[in-house]
Short mmCIF file of C-alpha atoms (C1' of nucleotides) in Angstrom, two decimals:
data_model
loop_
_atom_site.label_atom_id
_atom_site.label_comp_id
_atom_site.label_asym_id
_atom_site.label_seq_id
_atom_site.Cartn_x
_atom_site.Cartn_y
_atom_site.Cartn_z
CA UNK A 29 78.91 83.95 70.77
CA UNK A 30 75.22 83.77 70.84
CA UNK A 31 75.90 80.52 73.21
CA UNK A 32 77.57 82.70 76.13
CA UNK A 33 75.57 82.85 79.01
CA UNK A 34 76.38 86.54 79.37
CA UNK A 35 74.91 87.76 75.74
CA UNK A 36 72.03 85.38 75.47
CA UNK A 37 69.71 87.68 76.76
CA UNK A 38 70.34 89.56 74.00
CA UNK A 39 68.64 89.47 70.23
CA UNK A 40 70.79 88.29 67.87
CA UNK A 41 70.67 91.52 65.66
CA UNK A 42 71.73 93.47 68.55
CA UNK A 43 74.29 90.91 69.61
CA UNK A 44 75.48 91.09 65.98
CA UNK A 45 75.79 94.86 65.78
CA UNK A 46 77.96 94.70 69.52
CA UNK A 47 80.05 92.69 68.18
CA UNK A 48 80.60 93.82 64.13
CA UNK A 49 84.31 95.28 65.09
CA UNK A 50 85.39 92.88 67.58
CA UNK A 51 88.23 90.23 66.74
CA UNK A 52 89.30 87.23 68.53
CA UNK A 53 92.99 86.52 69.39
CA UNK A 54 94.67 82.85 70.34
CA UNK A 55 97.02 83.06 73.13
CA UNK A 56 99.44 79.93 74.11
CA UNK A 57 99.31 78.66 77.72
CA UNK A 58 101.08 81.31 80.06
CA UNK A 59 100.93 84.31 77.10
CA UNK A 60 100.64 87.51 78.66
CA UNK A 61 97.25 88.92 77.30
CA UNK A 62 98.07 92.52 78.84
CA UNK A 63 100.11 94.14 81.88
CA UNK A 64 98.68 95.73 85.04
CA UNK A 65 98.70 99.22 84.27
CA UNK A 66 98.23 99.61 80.86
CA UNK A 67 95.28 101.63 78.87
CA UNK A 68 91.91 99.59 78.31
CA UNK A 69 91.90 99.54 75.12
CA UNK A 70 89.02 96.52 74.51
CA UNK A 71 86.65 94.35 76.80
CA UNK A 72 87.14 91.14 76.61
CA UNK A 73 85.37 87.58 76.91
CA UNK A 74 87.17 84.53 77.17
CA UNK A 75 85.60 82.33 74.31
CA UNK A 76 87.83 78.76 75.07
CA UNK A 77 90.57 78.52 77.62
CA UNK A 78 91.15 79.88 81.18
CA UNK A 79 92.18 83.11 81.91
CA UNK A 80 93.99 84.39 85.35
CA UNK A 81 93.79 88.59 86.71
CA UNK A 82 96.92 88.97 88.60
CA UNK A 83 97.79 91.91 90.60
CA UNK A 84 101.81 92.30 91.45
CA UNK A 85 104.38 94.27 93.14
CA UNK A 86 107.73 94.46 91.68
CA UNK A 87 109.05 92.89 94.73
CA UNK A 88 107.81 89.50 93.11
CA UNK A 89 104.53 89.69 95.66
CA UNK A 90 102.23 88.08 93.42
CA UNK A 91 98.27 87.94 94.05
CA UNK A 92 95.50 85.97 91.49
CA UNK A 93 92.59 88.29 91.86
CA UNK A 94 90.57 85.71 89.24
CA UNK A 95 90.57 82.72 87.30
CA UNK A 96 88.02 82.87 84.17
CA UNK A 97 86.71 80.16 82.35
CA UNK A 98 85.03 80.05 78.62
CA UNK A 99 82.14 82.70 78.51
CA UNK A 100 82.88 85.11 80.99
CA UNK A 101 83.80 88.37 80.31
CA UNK A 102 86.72 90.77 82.09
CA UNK A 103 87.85 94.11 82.78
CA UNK A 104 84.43 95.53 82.39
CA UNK A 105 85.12 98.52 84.98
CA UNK A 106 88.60 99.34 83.59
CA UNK A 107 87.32 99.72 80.08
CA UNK A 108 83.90 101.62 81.15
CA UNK A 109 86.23 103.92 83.72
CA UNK A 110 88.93 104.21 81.07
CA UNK A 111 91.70 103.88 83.83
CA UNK A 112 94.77 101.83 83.26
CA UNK A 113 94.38 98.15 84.15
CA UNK A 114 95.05 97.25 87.96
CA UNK A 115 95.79 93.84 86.74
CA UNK A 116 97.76 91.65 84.56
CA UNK A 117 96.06 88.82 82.49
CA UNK A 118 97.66 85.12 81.45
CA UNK A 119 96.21 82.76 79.65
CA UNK A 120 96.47 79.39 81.89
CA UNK A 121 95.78 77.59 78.80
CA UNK A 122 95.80 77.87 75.26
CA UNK A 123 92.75 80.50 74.96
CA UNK A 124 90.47 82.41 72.25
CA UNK A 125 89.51 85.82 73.13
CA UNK A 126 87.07 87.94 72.11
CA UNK A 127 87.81 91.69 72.13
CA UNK A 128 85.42 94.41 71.99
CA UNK A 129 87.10 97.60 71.11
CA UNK A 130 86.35 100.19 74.18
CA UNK A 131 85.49 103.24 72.46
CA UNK A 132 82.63 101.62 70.34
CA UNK A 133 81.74 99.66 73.24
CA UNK A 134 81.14 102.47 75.87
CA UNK A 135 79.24 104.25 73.29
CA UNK A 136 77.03 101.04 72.62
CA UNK A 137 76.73 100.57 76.42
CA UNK A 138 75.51 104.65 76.45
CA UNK A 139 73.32 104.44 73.75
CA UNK A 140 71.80 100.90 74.35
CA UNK A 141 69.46 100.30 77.66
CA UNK A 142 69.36 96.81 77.08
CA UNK A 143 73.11 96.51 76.85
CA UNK A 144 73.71 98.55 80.10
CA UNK A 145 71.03 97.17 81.87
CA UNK A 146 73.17 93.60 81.04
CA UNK A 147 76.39 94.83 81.85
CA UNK A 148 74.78 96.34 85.07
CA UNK A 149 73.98 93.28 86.53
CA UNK A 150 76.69 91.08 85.38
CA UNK A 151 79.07 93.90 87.02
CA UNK A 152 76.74 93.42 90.35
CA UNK A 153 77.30 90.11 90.46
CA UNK A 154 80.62 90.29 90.65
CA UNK A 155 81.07 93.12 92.41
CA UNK A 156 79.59 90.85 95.20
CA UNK A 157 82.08 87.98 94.42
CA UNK A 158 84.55 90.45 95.33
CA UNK A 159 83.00 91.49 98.15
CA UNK A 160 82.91 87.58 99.38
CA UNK A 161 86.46 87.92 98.08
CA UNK A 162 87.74 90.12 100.48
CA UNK A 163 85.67 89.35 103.84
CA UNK A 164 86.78 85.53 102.98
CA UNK A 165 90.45 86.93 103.12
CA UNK A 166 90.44 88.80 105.73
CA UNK A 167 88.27 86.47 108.24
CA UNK A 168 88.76 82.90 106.92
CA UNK A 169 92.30 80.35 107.43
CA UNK A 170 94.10 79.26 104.42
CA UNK A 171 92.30 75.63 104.75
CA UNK A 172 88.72 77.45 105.17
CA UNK A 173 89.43 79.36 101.78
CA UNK A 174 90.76 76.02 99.95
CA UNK A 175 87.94 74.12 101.50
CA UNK A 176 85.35 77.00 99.59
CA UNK A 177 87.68 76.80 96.59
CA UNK A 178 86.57 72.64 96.15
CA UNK A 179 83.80 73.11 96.83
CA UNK A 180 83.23 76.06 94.30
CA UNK A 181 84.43 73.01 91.00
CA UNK A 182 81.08 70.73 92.28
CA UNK A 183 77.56 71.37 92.17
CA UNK A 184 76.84 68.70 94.30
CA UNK A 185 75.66 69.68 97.64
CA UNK A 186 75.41 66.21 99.26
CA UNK A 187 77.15 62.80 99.69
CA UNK A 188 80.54 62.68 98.41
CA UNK A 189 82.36 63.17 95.18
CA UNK A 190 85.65 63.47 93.00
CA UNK A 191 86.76 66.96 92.20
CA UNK A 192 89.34 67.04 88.79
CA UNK A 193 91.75 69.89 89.33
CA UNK A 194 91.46 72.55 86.49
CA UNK A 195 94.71 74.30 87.59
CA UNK A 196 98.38 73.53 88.39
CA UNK A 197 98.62 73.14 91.97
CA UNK A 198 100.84 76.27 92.12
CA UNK A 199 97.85 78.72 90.02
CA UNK A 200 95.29 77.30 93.10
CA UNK A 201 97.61 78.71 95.53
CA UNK A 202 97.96 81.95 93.82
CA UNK A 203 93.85 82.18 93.71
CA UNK A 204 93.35 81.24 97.49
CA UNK A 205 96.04 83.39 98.17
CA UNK A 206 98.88 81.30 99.85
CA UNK A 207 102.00 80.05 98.97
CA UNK A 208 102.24 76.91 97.27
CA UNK A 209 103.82 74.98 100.52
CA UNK A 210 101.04 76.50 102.77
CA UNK A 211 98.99 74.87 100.05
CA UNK A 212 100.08 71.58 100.53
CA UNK A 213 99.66 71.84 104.04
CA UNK A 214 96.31 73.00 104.18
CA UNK A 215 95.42 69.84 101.60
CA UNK A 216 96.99 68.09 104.87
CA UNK A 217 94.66 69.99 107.19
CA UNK A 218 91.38 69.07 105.07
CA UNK A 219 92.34 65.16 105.12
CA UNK A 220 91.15 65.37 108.47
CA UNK A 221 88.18 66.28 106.71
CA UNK A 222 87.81 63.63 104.32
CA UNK A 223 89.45 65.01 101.67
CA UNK A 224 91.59 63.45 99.60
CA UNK A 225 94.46 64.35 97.20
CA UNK A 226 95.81 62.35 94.35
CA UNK A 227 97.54 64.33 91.86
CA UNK A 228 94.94 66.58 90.32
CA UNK A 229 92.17 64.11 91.15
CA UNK A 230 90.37 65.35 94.68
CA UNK A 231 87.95 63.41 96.68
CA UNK A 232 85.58 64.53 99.16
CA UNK A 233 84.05 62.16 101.08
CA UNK A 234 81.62 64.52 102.90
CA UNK A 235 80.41 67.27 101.49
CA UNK A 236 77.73 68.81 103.97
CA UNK A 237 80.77 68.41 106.51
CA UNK A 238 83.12 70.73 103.89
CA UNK A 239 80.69 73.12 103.43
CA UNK A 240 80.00 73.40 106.97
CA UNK A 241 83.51 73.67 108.04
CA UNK A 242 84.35 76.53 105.91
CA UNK A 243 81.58 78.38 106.93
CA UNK A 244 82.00 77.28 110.61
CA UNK A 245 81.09 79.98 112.86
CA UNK A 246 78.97 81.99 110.16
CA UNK A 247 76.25 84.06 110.68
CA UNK A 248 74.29 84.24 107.60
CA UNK A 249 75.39 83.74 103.92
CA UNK B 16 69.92 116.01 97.08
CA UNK B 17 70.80 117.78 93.68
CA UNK B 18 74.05 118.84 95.33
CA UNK B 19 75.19 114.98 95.64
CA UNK B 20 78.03 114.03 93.22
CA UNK B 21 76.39 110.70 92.42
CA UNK B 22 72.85 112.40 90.86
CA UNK B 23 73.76 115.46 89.67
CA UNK B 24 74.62 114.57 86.24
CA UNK B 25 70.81 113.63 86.30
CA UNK B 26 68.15 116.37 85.55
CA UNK B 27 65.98 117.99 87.94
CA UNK B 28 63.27 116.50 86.43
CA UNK B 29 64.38 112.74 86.46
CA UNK B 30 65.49 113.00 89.76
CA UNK B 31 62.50 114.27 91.00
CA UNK B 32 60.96 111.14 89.61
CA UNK B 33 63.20 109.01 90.92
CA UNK B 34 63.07 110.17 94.50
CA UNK B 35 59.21 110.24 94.78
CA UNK B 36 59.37 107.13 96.75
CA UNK B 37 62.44 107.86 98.43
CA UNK B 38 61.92 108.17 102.58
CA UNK B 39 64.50 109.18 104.80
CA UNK B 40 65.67 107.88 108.17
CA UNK B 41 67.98 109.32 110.51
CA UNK B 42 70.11 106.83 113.02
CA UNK B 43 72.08 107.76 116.26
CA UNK B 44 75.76 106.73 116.56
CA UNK B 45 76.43 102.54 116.69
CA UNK B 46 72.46 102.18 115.44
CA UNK B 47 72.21 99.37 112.61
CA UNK B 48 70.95 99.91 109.51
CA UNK B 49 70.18 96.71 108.51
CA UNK B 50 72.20 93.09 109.12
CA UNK B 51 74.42 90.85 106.87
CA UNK B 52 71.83 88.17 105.29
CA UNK B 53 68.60 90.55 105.16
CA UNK B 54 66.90 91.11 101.87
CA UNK B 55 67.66 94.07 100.58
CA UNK B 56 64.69 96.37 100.33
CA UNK B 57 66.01 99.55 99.23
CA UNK B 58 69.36 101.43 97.84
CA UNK B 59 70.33 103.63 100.30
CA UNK B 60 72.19 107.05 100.01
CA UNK B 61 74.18 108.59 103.04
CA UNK B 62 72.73 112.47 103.34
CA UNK B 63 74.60 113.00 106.46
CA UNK B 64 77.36 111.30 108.37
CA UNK B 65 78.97 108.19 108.11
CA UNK B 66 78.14 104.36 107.60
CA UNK B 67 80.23 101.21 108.41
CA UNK B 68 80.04 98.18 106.07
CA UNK B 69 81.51 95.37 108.29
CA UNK B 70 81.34 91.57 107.34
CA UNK B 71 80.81 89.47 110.11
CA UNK B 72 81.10 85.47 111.39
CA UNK B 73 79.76 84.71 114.82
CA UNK B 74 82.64 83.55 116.67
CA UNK B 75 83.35 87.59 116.65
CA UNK B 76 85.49 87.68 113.71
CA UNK B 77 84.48 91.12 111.84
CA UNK B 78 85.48 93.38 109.37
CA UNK B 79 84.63 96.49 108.38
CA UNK B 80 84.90 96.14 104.23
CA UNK B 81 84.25 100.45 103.55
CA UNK B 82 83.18 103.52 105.38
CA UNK B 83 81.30 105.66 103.08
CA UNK B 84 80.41 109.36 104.15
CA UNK B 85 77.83 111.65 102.95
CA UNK B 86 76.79 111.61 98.97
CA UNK B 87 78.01 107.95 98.34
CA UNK B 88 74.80 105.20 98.21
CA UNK B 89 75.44 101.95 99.22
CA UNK B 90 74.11 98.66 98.63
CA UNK B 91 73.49 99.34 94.99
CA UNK B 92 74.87 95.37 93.87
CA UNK B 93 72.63 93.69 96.72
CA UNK B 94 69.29 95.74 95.25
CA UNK B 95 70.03 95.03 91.85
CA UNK B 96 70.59 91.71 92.57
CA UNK B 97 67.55 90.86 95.00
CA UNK B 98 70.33 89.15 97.14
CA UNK B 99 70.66 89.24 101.24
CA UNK B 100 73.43 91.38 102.19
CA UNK B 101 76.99 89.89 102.24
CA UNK B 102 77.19 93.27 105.20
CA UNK B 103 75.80 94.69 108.10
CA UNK B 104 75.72 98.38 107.86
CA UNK B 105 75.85 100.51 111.40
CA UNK B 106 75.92 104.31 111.55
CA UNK B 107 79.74 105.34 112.72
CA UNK B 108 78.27 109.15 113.50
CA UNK B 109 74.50 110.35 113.34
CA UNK B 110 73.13 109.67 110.00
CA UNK B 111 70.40 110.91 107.84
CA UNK B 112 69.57 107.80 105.45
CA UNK B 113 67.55 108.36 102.22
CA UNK B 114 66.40 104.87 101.38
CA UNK B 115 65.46 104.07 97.80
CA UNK B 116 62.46 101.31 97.48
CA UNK B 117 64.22 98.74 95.76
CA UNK B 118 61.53 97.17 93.52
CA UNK B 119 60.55 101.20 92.07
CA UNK B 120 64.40 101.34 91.83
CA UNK B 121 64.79 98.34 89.74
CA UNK B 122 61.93 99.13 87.54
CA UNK B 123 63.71 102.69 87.07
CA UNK B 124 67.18 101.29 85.99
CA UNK B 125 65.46 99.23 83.49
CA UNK B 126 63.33 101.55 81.87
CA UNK B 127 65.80 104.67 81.91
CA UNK B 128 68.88 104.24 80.32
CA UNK B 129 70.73 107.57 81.94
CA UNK B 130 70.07 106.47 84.97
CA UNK B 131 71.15 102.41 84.05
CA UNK B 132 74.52 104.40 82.49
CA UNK B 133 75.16 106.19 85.54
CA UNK B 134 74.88 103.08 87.70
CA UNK B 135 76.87 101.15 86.10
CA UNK B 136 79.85 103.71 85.51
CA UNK B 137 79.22 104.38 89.38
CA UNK B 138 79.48 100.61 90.65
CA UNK B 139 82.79 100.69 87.87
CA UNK B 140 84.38 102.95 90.40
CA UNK B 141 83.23 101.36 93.30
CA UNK B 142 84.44 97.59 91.56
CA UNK B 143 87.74 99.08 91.36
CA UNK B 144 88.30 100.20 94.70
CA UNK B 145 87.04 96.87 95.62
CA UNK B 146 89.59 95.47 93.26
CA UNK B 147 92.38 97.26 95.20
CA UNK B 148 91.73 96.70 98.22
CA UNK B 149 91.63 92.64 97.59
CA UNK B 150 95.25 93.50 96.23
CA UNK B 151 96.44 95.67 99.18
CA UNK B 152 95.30 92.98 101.48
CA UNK B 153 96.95 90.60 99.58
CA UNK B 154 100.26 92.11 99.31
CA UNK B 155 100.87 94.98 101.79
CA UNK B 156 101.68 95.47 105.56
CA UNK B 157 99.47 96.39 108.07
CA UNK B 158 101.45 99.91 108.02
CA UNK B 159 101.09 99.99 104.11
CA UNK B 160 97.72 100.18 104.46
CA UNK B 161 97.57 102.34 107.04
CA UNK B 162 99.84 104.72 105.38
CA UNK B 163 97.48 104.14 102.18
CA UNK B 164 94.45 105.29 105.11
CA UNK B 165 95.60 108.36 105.85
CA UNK B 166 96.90 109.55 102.60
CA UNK B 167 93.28 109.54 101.68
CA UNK B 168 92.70 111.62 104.07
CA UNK B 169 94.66 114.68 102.33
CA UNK B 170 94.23 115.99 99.12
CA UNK B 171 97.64 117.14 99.47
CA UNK B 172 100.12 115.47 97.53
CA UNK B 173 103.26 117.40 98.36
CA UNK B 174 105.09 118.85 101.52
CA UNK B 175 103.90 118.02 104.99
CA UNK B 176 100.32 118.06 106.29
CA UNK B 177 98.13 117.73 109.59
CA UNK B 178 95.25 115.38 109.37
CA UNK B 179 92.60 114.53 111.77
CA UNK B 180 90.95 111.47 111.81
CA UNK B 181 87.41 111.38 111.28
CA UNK B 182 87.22 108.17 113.27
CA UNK B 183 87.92 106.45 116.36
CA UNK B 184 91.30 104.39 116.36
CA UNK B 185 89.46 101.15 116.44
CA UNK B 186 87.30 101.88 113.47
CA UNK B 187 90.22 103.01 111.72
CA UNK B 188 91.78 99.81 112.97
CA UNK B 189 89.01 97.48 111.01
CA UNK B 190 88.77 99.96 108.01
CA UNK B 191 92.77 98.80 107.70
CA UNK B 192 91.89 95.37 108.18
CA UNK B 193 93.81 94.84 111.82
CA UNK B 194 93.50 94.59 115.37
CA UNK B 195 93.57 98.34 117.12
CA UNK B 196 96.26 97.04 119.19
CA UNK B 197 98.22 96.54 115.48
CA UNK B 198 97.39 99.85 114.32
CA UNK B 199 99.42 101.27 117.52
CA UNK B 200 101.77 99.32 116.53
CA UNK B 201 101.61 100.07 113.22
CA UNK B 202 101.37 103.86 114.20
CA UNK B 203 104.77 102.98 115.59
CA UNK B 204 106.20 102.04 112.71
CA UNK B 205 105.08 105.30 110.91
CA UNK B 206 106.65 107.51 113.45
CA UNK B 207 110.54 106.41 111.66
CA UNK B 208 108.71 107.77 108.54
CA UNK B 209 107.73 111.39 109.65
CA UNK B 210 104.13 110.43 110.84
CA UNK B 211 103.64 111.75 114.27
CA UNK B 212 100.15 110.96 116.52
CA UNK B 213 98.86 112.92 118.74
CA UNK B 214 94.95 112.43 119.77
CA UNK B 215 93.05 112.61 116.48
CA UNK B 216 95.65 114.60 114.53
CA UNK B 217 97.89 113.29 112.52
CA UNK B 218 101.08 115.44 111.54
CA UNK B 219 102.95 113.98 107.92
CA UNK B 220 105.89 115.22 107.55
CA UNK B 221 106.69 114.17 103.84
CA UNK B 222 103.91 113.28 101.53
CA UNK B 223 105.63 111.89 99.14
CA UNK B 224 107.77 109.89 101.27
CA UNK B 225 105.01 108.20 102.29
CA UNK B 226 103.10 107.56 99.27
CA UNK B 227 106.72 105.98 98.23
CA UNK B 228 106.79 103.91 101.07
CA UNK B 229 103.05 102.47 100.79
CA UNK B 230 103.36 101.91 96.62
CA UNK B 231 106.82 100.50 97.51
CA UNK B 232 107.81 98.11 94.99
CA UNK B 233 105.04 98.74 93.00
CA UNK B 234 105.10 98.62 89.22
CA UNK B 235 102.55 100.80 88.34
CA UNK B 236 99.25 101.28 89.21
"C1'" DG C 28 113.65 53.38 79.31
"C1'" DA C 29 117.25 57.13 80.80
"C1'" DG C 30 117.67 61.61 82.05
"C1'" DC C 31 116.31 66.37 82.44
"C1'" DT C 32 113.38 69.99 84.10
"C1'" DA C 33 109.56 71.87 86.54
"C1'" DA C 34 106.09 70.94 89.98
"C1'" DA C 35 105.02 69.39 94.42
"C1'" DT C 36 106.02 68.04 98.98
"C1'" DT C 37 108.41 68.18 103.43
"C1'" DG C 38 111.09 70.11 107.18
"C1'" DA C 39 113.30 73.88 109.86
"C1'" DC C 40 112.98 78.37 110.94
"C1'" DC C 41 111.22 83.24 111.08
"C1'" DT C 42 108.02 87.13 111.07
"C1'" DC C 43 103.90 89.52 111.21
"C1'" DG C 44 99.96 90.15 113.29
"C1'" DG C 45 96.65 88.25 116.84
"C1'" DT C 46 95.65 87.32 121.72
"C1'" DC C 47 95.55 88.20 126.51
"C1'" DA C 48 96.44 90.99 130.27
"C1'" DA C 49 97.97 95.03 132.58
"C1'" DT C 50 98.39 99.96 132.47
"C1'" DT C 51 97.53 104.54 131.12
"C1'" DG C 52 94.89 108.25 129.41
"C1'" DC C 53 90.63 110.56 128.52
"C1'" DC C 54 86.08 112.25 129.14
"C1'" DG C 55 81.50 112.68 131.17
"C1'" DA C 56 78.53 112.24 135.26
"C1'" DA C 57 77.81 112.76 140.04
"C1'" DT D 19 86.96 117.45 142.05
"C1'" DT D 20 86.58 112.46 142.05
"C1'" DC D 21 84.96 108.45 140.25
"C1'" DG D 22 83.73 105.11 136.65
"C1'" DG D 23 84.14 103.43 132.15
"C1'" DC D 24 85.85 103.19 127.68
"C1'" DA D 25 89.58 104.03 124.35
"C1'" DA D 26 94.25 103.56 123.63
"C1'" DT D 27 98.69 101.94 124.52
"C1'" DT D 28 102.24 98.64 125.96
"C1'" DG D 29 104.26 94.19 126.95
"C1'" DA D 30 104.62 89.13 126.77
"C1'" DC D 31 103.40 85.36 124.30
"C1'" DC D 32 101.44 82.49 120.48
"C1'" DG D 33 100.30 80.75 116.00
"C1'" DA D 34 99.32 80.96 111.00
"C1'" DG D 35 101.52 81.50 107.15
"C1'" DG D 36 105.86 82.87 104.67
"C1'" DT D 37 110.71 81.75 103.51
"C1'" DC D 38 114.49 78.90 102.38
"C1'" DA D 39 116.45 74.64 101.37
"C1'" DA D 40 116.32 69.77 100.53
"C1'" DT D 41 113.83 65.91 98.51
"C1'" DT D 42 110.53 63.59 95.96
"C1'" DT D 43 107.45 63.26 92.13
"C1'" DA D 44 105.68 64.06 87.56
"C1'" DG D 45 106.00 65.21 82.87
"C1'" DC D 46 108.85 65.62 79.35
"C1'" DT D 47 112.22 64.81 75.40
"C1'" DC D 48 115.49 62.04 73.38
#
DNA sequence: GAGCTAAATTGACCTCGGTCAATTGCCGAA
DNA sequence: TTCGGCAATTGACCGAGGTCAATTTAGCTC
């Protein structure tokens, strides 16, 4: 635990006080870890595995909010707010969570600086992810928001390079917020682009050009 | 600035401290604050008035993320961050701004855990409005979400009410996320559903109607 | 390897909301 | 009062993305 980026700032003697009544629970790929509206009842961190927020409507309308990988932690707000959850989570693969029960957390958060101060900027930090989140949606096409997706699993910034899909086709469409045909479509769009497709394997043979094209007409960043 | 909602859980005392660098500005109708991509150099708090929040690309594609009227601060994530802002901010109605040096700020949330605690349980609303709104744009109509708009308008949350709306149509228009020739439209739709426009007032006929019809087919929430 | 199921792709079609243009209504200044 | 200008509405049209259905492909088990 003392490995994840989001608690290394932390001593270890505090870290191990944080955590002396949390418990970690395996879920198997596409368990339901708990339902959009339910009470908060722990914070969590995602220790191994991938972990998707999905908002729904009982129509079947079906959003993915956020896909989590091993050390981040989720549903911060819900559990500080103590409202019901305004998401469901799934494990997209086998996964090992950590869960910090609420009450004692939100007491250590209140009673520790250091600890708030943490969660404080961790929660500012995504809170501007979300903000990206939602100008992105409303002002960017379906191929500009796949083209930031790729370009989100390299670091590179220059030449070319081969992206590995860490999803199912059909969870990236969820995330950018299409429907899986409109996804393969706007894979079409972006070969125009020098990006290629081939199975889960994705290469991009320019990626200056990529970045520029989904942020084509930008102001600033 | 006692009487704000988001302080006054601090004491006099603290607050005092707090605001002993604090300036404050006032702004005319349409004046900018400050511009998507400058550094943020202070938190700001609305005293009077309202503020826009509108993400922007140059080829005129914009978007006005939140409104925020007097009491609520702004900005807080960028500050804490020390990143440019993913906004531009422009006064919707005469303003008085109380700005917030942003390195004093800083120094303050780090060294004083109330105020660190009342951040972050602050910016946990805020996150979860956020959250909702990437949802609502995700999965509801243009007159969902204008339906959502002006039940917030009313505290009511039975009978039939009158509201007037405390902006022009074509902010209203980018608050819902739509052209302002839409929200007519959208108005339109409303009208089968016992919402009736004339000018700035707004006449509901059923609450609860409505709130059906914007949560419909919702699980929970 | 055969055969089953789920994922992914492709095509045809539709709908919502955007775009462009014309018209109407409203308000302030001369 | 009349004019000018902006906000708002209305209509005609367009296009991105959704929907539905038909294939194709991939990943399985047996």
């Amino acid at each position: 635990m003392g490995r994840l980026p989001l608690f290394c700032d932390l001593s270890p003697q505090i870290l191990a006080e944080i955590t002396s009544e949390a418990s970690v629970v395996k879920y198997a790929r596409n368990d339901i870890i708990f339902r959009q509206g339910d009470p908060p009842t722990a914070l969590r961190v995602v220790l191994d595995g991938q972990v998707g927020l999905t908002g729904t409507v009982s129509d079947g309308g079906e959003t993915m909010v956020e896909i989590l990988k091993a050390g981040e932690m989720f549903i911060a707000a819900a559990v500080l707010t103590e409202k019901p959850f305004l998401m469901s989570a799934v494990a997209l693969q086998p996964s090992r969570i950590l869960s910090l029960p609420g009450e004692r957390f939100r007491r250590d958060v209140r009673e520790r600086s250091d600890l708030s101060y943490l969660m404080l900027t961790s929660l500012s930090r995504h809170f501007r992810t979300l903000v990206r989140e939602v100008k992105d949606l409303k002002l960017k096409s379906a191929a500009q928001r796949l083209a930031l997706y790729l370009i989100g699993l390299t670091a590179k910034r220059e030449g070319s390079t081969i992206v590995r899909l860490p999803h199912s086709k059909s969870v990236i469409a969820a995330r950018v917020g299409v429907r899986p045909e409109t996804l393969s479509r706007a894979f079409g769009h972006l070969k125009e682009r020098g990006v290629i497709v081939e199975g889960n394997a994705v290469s991009i043979a320019d990626i200056p050009a990529l970045r520029a094209y989904c942020h084509e007409g930008e102001e600033i960043i």
